[in-house]
Amino acid sequence: MRTLLECYKILEEYPNGMTKDQFYRVARINKQHAKYLLDSGLVPCINTGKKTRKYHIATHDVITYLCDREDNPEKYKVPTGFYIGKSGCSKRHPDKPAAEIIRFNFTEPEKTGLYTLWEKLTVGYDDLLTTPVVSELTGYSAQSIQRWCNQKILVGFKIRGTLTIPRLAVVEFMSGDRATAIVRKSQRHLDLLRTYAQDCHEGAMTITY
């Protein structure tokens, strides 16, 4: 759940509103998703008509969206098939919905940047995390986290019967190749990688159907 402190920080950083690029980074979504939200009116904005800095979004509207998204995530999802035909992919027949396969291929410097990003995301958390906290951070179920620990994929150990995971172990795992290659990613993880890939080299993210 987004805290009051987080909202104040966003207001402090963007007192005069934000552009679409700033919005998608704050919301941790990709550019296409951000454009859909703005064009559809789900997130109010002013369309200036300019080629650059086309959208101006009031910061309080962004905060309203972020808070409401936590309670009503389905409301803000893009329509089925929204990404079909984008990123150079050919369109499919509407009666034949295609499964979207997203792959990420980061360079070594980009992997380092991803590690740094996860470090920043976990700043303020305890050095030892419980399963529910790791689940909140990553978007994956407690069962998945426990399975990774049992398989020795993720470092974890029990303290007084409670599974405990070092914060840096979460950072290392989530920024590593194993997590990046997960086929069925959590929506939170997928959104984060999509957003991060926007600032990486052109082939960092590929979408096939």
Short mmCIF file of C-alpha atoms in Angstrom, two decimals, residues 36 74 77-84 86 94 96-100 209:
data_model
loop_
_atom_site.label_atom_id
_atom_site.label_comp_id
_atom_site.label_asym_id
_atom_site.label_seq_id
_atom_site.Cartn_x
_atom_site.Cartn_y
_atom_site.Cartn_z
CA TYR A 36 -3.30 4.51 -23.00
CA GLU A 74 -8.35 -4.32 -13.21
CA LYS A 77 -5.19 -2.68 -17.22
CA VAL A 78 -4.81 -2.21 -20.96
CA PRO A 79 -7.41 -4.02 -23.10
CA THR A 80 -6.68 -7.55 -24.29
CA GLY A 81 -4.54 -7.45 -27.42
CA PHE A 82 -3.48 -3.85 -26.78
CA TYR A 83 0.18 -4.57 -27.52
CA ILE A 84 -0.52 -6.58 -30.67
CA LYS A 86 3.20 -2.63 -31.59
CA PRO A 94 -9.35 -10.53 -33.66
CA LYS A 96 -7.47 -15.50 -32.64
CA PRO A 97 -6.03 -13.87 -29.53
CA ALA A 98 -2.28 -14.33 -29.33
CA ALA A 99 -0.25 -15.02 -26.24
CA GLU A 100 2.25 -12.27 -25.59
CA TYR A 209 3.19 -13.60 -30.27
#
